CSV table of C-alpha atoms in Angstrom, one decimal:
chain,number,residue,atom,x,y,z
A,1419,UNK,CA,0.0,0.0,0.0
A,1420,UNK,CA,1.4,3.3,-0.5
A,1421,UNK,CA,2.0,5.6,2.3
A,1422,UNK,CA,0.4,8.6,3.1
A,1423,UNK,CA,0.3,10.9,6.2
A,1424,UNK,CA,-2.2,13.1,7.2
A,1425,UNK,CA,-2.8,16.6,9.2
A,1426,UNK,CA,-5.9,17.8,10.7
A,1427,UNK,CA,-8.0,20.2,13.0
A,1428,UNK,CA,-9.5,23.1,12.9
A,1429,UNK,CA,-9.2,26.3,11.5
A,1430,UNK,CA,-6.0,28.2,13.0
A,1431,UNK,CA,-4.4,25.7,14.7
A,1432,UNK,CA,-0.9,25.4,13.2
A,1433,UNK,CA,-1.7,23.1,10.4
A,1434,UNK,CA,0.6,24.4,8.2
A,1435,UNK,CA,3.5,25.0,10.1
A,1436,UNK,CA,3.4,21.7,11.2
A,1437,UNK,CA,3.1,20.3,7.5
A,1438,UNK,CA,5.9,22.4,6.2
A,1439,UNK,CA,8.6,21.3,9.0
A,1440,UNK,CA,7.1,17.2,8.9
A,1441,UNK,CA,7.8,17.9,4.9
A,1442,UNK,CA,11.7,18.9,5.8
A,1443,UNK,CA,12.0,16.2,8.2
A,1444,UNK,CA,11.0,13.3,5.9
A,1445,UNK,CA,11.0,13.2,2.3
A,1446,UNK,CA,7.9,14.5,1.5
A,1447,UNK,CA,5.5,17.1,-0.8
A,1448,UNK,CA,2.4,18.7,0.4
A,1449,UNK,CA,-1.3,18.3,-1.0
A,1450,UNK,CA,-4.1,20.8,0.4
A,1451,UNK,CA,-6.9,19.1,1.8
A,1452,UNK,CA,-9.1,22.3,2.0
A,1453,UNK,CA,-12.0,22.2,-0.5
A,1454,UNK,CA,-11.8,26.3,-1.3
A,1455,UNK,CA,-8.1,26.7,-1.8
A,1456,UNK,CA,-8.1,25.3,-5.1
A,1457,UNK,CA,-10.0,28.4,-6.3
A,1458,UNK,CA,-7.6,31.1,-7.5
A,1459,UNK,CA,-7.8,34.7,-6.5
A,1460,UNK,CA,-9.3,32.9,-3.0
A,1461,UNK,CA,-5.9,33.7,-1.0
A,1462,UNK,CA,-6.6,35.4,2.0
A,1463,UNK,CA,-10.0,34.7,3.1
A,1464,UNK,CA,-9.1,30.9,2.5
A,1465,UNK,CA,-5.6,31.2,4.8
A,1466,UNK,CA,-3.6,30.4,1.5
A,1467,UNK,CA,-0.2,29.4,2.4
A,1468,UNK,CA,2.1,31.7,0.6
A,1469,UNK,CA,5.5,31.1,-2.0
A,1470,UNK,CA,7.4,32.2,1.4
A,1471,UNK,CA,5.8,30.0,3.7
A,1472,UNK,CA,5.7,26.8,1.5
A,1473,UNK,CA,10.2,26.7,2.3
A,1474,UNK,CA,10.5,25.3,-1.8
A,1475,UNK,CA,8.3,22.2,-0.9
A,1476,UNK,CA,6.3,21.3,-3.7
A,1477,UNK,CA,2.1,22.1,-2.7
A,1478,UNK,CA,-1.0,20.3,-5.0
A,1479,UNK,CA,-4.8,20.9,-5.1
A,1480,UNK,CA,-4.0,24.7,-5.1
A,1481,UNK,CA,-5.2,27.5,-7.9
A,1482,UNK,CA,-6.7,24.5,-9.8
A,1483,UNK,CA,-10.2,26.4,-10.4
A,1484,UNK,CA,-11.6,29.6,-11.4
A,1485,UNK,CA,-13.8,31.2,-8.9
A,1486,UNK,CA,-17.1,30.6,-11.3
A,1487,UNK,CA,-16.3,26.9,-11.5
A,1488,UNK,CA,-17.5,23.9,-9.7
A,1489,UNK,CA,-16.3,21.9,-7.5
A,1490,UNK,CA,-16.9,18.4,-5.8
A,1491,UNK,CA,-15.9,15.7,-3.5
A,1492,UNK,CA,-16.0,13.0,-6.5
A,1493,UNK,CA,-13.4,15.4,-8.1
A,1494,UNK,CA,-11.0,16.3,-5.5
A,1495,UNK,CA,-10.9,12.2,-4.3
A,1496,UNK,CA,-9.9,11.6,-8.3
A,1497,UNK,CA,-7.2,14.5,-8.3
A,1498,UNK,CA,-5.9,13.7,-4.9
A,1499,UNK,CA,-5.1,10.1,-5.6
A,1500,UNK,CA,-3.5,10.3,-8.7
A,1501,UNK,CA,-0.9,13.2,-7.0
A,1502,UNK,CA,-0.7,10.9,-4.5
A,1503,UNK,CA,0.7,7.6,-6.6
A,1504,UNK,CA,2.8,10.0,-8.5
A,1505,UNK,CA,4.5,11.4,-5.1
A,1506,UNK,CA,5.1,7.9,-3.6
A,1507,UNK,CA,6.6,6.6,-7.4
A,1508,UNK,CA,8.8,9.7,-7.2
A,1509,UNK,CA,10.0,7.8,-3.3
A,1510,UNK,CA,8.8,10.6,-1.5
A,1511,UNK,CA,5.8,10.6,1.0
A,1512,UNK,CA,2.4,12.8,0.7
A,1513,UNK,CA,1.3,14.9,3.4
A,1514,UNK,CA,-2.7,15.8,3.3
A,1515,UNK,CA,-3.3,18.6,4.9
A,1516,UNK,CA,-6.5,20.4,5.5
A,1517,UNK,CA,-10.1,21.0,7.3
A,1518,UNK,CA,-12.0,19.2,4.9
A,1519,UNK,CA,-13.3,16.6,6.7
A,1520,UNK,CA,-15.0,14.8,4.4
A,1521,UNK,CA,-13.0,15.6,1.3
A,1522,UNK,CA,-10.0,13.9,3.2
A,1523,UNK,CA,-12.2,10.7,4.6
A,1524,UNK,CA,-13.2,10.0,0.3
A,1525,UNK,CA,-9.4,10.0,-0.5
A,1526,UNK,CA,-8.5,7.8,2.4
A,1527,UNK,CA,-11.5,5.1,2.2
A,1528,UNK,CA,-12.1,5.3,-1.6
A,1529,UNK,CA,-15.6,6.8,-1.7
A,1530,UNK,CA,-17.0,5.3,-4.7
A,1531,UNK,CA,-18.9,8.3,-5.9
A,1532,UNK,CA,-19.5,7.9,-9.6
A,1533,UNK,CA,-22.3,5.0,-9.1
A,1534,UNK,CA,-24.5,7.5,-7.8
A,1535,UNK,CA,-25.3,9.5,-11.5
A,1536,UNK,CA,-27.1,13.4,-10.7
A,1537,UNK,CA,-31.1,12.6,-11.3
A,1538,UNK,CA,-30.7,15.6,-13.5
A,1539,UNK,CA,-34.9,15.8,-13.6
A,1540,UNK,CA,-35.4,15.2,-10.0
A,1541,UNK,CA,-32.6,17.7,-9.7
A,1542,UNK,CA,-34.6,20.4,-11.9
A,1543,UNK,CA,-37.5,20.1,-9.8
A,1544,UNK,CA,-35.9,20.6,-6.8
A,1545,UNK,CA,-33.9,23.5,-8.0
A,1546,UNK,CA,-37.8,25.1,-9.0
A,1547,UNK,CA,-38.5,24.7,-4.7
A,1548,UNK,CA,-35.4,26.0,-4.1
A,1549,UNK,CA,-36.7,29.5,-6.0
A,1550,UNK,CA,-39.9,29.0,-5.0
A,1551,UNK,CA,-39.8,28.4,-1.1
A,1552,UNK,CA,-35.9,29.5,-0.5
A,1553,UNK,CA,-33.4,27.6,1.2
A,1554,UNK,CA,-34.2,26.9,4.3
A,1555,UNK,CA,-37.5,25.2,3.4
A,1556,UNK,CA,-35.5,22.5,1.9
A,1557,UNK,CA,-32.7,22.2,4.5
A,1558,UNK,CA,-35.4,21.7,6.9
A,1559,UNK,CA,-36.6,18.9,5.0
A,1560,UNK,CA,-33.1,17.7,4.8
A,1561,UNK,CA,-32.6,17.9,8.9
A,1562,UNK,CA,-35.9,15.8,8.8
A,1563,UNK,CA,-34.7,13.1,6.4
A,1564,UNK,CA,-31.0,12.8,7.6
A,1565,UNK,CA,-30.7,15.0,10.8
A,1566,UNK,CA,-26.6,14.3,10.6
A,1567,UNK,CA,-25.9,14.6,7.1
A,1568,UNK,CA,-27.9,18.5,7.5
A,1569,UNK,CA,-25.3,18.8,10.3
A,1570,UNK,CA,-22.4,18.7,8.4
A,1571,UNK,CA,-24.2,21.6,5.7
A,1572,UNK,CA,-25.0,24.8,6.0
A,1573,UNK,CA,-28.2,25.8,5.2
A,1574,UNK,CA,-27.1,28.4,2.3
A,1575,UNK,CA,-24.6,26.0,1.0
A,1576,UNK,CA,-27.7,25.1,-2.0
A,1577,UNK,CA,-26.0,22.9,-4.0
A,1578,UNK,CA,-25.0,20.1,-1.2
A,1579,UNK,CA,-28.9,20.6,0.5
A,1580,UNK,CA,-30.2,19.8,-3.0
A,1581,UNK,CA,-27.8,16.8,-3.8
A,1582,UNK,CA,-28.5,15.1,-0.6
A,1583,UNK,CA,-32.0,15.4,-1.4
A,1584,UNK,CA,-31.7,14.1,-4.7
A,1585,UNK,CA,-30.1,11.2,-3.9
A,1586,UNK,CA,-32.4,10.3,-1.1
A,1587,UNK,CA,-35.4,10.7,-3.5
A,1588,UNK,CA,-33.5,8.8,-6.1
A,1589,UNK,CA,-32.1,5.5,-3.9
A,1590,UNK,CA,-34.3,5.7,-1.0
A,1591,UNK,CA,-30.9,6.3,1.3
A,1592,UNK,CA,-29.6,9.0,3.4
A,1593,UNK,CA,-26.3,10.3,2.6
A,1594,UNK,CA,-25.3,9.1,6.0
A,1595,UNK,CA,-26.5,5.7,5.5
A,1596,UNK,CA,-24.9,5.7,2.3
A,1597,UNK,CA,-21.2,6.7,4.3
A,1598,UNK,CA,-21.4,3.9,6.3
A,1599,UNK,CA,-22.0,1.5,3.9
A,1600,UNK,CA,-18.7,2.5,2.1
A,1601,UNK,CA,-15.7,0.1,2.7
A,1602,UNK,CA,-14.4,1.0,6.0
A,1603,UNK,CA,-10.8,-0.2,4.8
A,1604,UNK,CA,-8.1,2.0,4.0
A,1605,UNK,CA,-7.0,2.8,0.6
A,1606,UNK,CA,-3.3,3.6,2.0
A,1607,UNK,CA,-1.0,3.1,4.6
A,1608,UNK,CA,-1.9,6.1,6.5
A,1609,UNK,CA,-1.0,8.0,9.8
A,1610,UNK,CA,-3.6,10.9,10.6
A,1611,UNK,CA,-2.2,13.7,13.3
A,1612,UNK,CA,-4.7,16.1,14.6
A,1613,UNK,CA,-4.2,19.2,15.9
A,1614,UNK,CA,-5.6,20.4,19.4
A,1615,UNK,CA,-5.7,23.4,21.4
A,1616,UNK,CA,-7.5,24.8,24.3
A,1617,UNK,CA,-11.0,25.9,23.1
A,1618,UNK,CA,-10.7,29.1,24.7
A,1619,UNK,CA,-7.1,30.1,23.3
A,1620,UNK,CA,-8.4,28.7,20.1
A,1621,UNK,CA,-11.2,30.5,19.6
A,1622,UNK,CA,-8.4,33.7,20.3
A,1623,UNK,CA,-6.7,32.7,17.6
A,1624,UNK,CA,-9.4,32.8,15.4
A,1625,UNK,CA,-10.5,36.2,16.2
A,1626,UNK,CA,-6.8,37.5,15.4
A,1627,UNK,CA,-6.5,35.5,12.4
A,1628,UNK,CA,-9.7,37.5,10.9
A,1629,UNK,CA,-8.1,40.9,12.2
A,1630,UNK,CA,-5.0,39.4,10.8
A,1631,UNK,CA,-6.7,38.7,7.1
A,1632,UNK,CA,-8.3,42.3,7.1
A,1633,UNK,CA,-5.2,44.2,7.4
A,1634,UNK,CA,-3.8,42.0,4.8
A,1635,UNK,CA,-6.8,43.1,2.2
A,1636,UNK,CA,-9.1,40.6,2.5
A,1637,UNK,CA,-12.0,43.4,2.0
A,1638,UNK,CA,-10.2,44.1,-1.0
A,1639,UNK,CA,-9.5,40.4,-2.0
A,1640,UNK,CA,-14.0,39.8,-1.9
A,1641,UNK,CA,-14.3,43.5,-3.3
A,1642,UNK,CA,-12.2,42.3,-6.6
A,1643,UNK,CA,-14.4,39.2,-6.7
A,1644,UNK,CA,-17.7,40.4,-6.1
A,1645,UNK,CA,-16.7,43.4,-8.7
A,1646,UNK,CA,-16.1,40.2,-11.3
A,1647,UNK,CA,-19.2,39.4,-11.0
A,1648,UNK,CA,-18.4,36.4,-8.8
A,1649,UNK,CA,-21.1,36.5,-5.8
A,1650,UNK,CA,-23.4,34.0,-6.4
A,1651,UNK,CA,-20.6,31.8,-7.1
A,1652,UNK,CA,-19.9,28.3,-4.9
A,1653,UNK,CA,-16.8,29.7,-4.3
A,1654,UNK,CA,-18.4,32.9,-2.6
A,1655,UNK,CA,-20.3,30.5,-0.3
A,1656,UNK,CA,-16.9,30.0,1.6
A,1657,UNK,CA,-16.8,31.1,5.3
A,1658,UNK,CA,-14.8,34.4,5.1
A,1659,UNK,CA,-16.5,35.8,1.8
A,1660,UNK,CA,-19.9,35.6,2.3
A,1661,UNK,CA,-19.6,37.5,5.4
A,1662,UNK,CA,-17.9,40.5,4.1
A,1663,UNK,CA,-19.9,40.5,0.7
A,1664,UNK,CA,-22.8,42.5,2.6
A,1665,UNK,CA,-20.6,45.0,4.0
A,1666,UNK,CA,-19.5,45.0,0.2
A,1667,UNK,CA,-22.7,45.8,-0.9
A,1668,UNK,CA,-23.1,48.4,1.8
A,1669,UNK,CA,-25.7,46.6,2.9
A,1670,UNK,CA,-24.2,46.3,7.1
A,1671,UNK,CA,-21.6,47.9,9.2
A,1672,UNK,CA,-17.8,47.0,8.6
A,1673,UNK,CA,-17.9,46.1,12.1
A,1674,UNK,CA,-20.8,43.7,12.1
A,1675,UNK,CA,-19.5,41.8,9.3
A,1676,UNK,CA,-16.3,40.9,10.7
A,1677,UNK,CA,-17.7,40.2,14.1
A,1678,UNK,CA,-20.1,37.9,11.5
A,1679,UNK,CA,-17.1,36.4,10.6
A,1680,UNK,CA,-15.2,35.8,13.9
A,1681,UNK,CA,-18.4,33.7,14.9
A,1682,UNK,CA,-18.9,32.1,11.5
A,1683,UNK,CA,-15.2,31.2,12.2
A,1684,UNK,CA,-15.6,30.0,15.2
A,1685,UNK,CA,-19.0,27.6,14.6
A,1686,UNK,CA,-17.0,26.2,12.0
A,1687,UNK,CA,-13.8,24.9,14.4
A,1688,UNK,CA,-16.1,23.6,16.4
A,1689,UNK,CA,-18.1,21.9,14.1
A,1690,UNK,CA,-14.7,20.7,12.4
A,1691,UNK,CA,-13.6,19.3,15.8
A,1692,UNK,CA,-16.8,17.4,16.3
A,1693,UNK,CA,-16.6,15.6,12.8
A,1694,UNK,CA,-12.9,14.8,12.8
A,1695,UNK,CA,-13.9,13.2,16.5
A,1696,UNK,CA,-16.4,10.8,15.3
A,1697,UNK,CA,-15.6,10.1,11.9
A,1698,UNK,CA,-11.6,9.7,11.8
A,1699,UNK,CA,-8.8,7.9,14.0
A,1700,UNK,CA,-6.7,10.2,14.8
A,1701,UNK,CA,-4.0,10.7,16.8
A,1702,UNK,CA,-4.3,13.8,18.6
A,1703,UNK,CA,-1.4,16.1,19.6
A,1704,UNK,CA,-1.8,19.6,22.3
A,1705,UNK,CA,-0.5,22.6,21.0
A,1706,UNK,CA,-0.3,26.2,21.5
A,1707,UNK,CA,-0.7,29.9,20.4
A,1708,UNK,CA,2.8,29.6,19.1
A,1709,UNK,CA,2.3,26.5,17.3
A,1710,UNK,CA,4.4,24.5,20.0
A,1711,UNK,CA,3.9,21.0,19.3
A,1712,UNK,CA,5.3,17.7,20.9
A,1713,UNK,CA,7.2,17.7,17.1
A,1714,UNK,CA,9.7,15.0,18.4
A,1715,UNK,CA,6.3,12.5,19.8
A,1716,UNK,CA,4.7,13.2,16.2
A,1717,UNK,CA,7.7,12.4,13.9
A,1718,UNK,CA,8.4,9.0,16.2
A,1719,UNK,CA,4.3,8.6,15.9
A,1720,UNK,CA,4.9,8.8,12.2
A,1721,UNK,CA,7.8,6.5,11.7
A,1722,UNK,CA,6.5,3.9,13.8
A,1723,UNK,CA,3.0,4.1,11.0
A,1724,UNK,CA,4.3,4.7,8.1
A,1725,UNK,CA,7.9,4.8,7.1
A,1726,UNK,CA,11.6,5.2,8.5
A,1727,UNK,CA,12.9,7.2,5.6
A,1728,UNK,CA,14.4,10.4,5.8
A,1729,UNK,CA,15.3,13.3,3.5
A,1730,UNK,CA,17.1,15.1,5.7
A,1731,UNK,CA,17.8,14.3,9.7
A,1732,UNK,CA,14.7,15.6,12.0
């Protein structure tokens, strides 16, 4: 099997520091597991890592799509594994790194997603409720139908309300029940590390990252794409655009929509630390503001799972 190790958490935690020195320390190359950084001109408000930070290790899965196209579990899981049997052919070991829960798990276990063909008339019809009773009529029906599945989407995220619908009208199954009937065995050899850190400081960290991405010009970053045309956009349905597309508009206070934001931001950790609990097995690592990590625990946790081989000395 080939090898493949993985880094989650939450938003903020030191995810990519992490990656970056793991990647120095053993032979390896670096594919984004976040579903909205492969949309170019999507830098800031997506926490982009930048030419500086990535040290000359080679990243994947980024600036991959234009902010008006789609994008989709079934494709990332297709793009993911082939970068991943090129990496371990070129001897060198993939690190996946990301927030994506879900995106990650169908790379891993080898969702088999292409069975399940769009009811593209059942689709139509539900895409006439959508304009005529709004979204939250349907994502009420979808909490009724599969009360987890509606957990994991928000309710102005359209396209995955309408989808699970679909599919439970078309194969009489829940998109939960349909997870756990996929294979629970691994595709690869894999290690997962996850990333912890007291709630509290955590949700900080958060709250500075925002400040941090607004001095950078993340009102500018959403002004250019909204200016393009590009607000009704999946890609504009990502947590740090649609808050600030309002303010935008002119339609709230500057203030209100970053406070939007911080919360937005910090609803989403927690629901990202409540999935990667009770879907994953992870091993789980403490660390801190300044990204202080047990880093000698994780490498030996690594080398015991997955491989002994080196490009440099840790």
């Amino acid at each position: 099997m080939k090898n493949v190790i993985v880094i989650v958490g939450p938003t903020a935690v030191g995810k990519t520091k992490l990656s970056i020195d793991l990647a120095k320390c053993f032979h390896a190359e670096i594919i984004s597991g976040d579903s909205m950084q492969v949309y170019k001109g999507l830098d800031i408000g997506t926490g982009k890592i930048t030419e500086q930070e990535k040290n000359g290790i080679p990243h994947f899965m980024l600036d991959i799509k234009e902010p008006d196209e789609s994008f989709s579990a079934a494709e990332y899981q297709t793009l993911v594994q082939k970068h991943i049997e090129k990496i371990n052919d070129r001897e060198k070991v993939p690190i996946l790194v990301g927030g994506s829960g879900l995106y990650i798990q169908s790379v891993l276990y080898d969702y088999n997603f292409n069975n399940r063909k769009r009811d593209n008339q059942k689709t139509k019809k539900l895409e006439q409720r959508l304009q005529a009773e709004g979204n939250q009529a349907l994502y009420e029906e979808l909490k009724q139908i599969d009360h987890e599945q509606a957990k994991k989407i928000h309710p102005n995220n359209y396209r995955r309300v309408i989808r699970a619908l679909e599919i439970y009208e078309t194969t009489g199954l829940t998109m939960t029940e349909i997870h756990q009937q996929q294979k629970n065995s691994p595709r690869y050899n894999h290690i997962i590390i996850g990333l912890e850190m007291d709630r509290k400081t955590l949700y900080n960290q958060i709250n500075k990252r925002v400040d941090q991405m607004v001095a950078e010009g993340l009102i500018e970053e959403v002004t250019f794409l909204y200016n393009k045309g590009y607000e009704n956009c999946q890609s504009m349905k990502a947590i740090g655009y649609k808050e600030i597309i309002p303010y935008v508009k002119g339609e709230v206070d500057f203030n209100i929509a970053v406070e939007t934001l911080k919360r937005n931001s910090r609803r989403y950790a927690k629901r990202q630390y409540t999935w990667f609990k009770n879907q994953l097995d992870i091993e789980w690592f403490q660390t801190d503001i300044y990204n202080n990590t047990p880093f000698q625990s994780i490498v030996h946790t690594i080398e015991n799972a997955i491989t002994k081989k080196y490009s440099i000395p840790c």
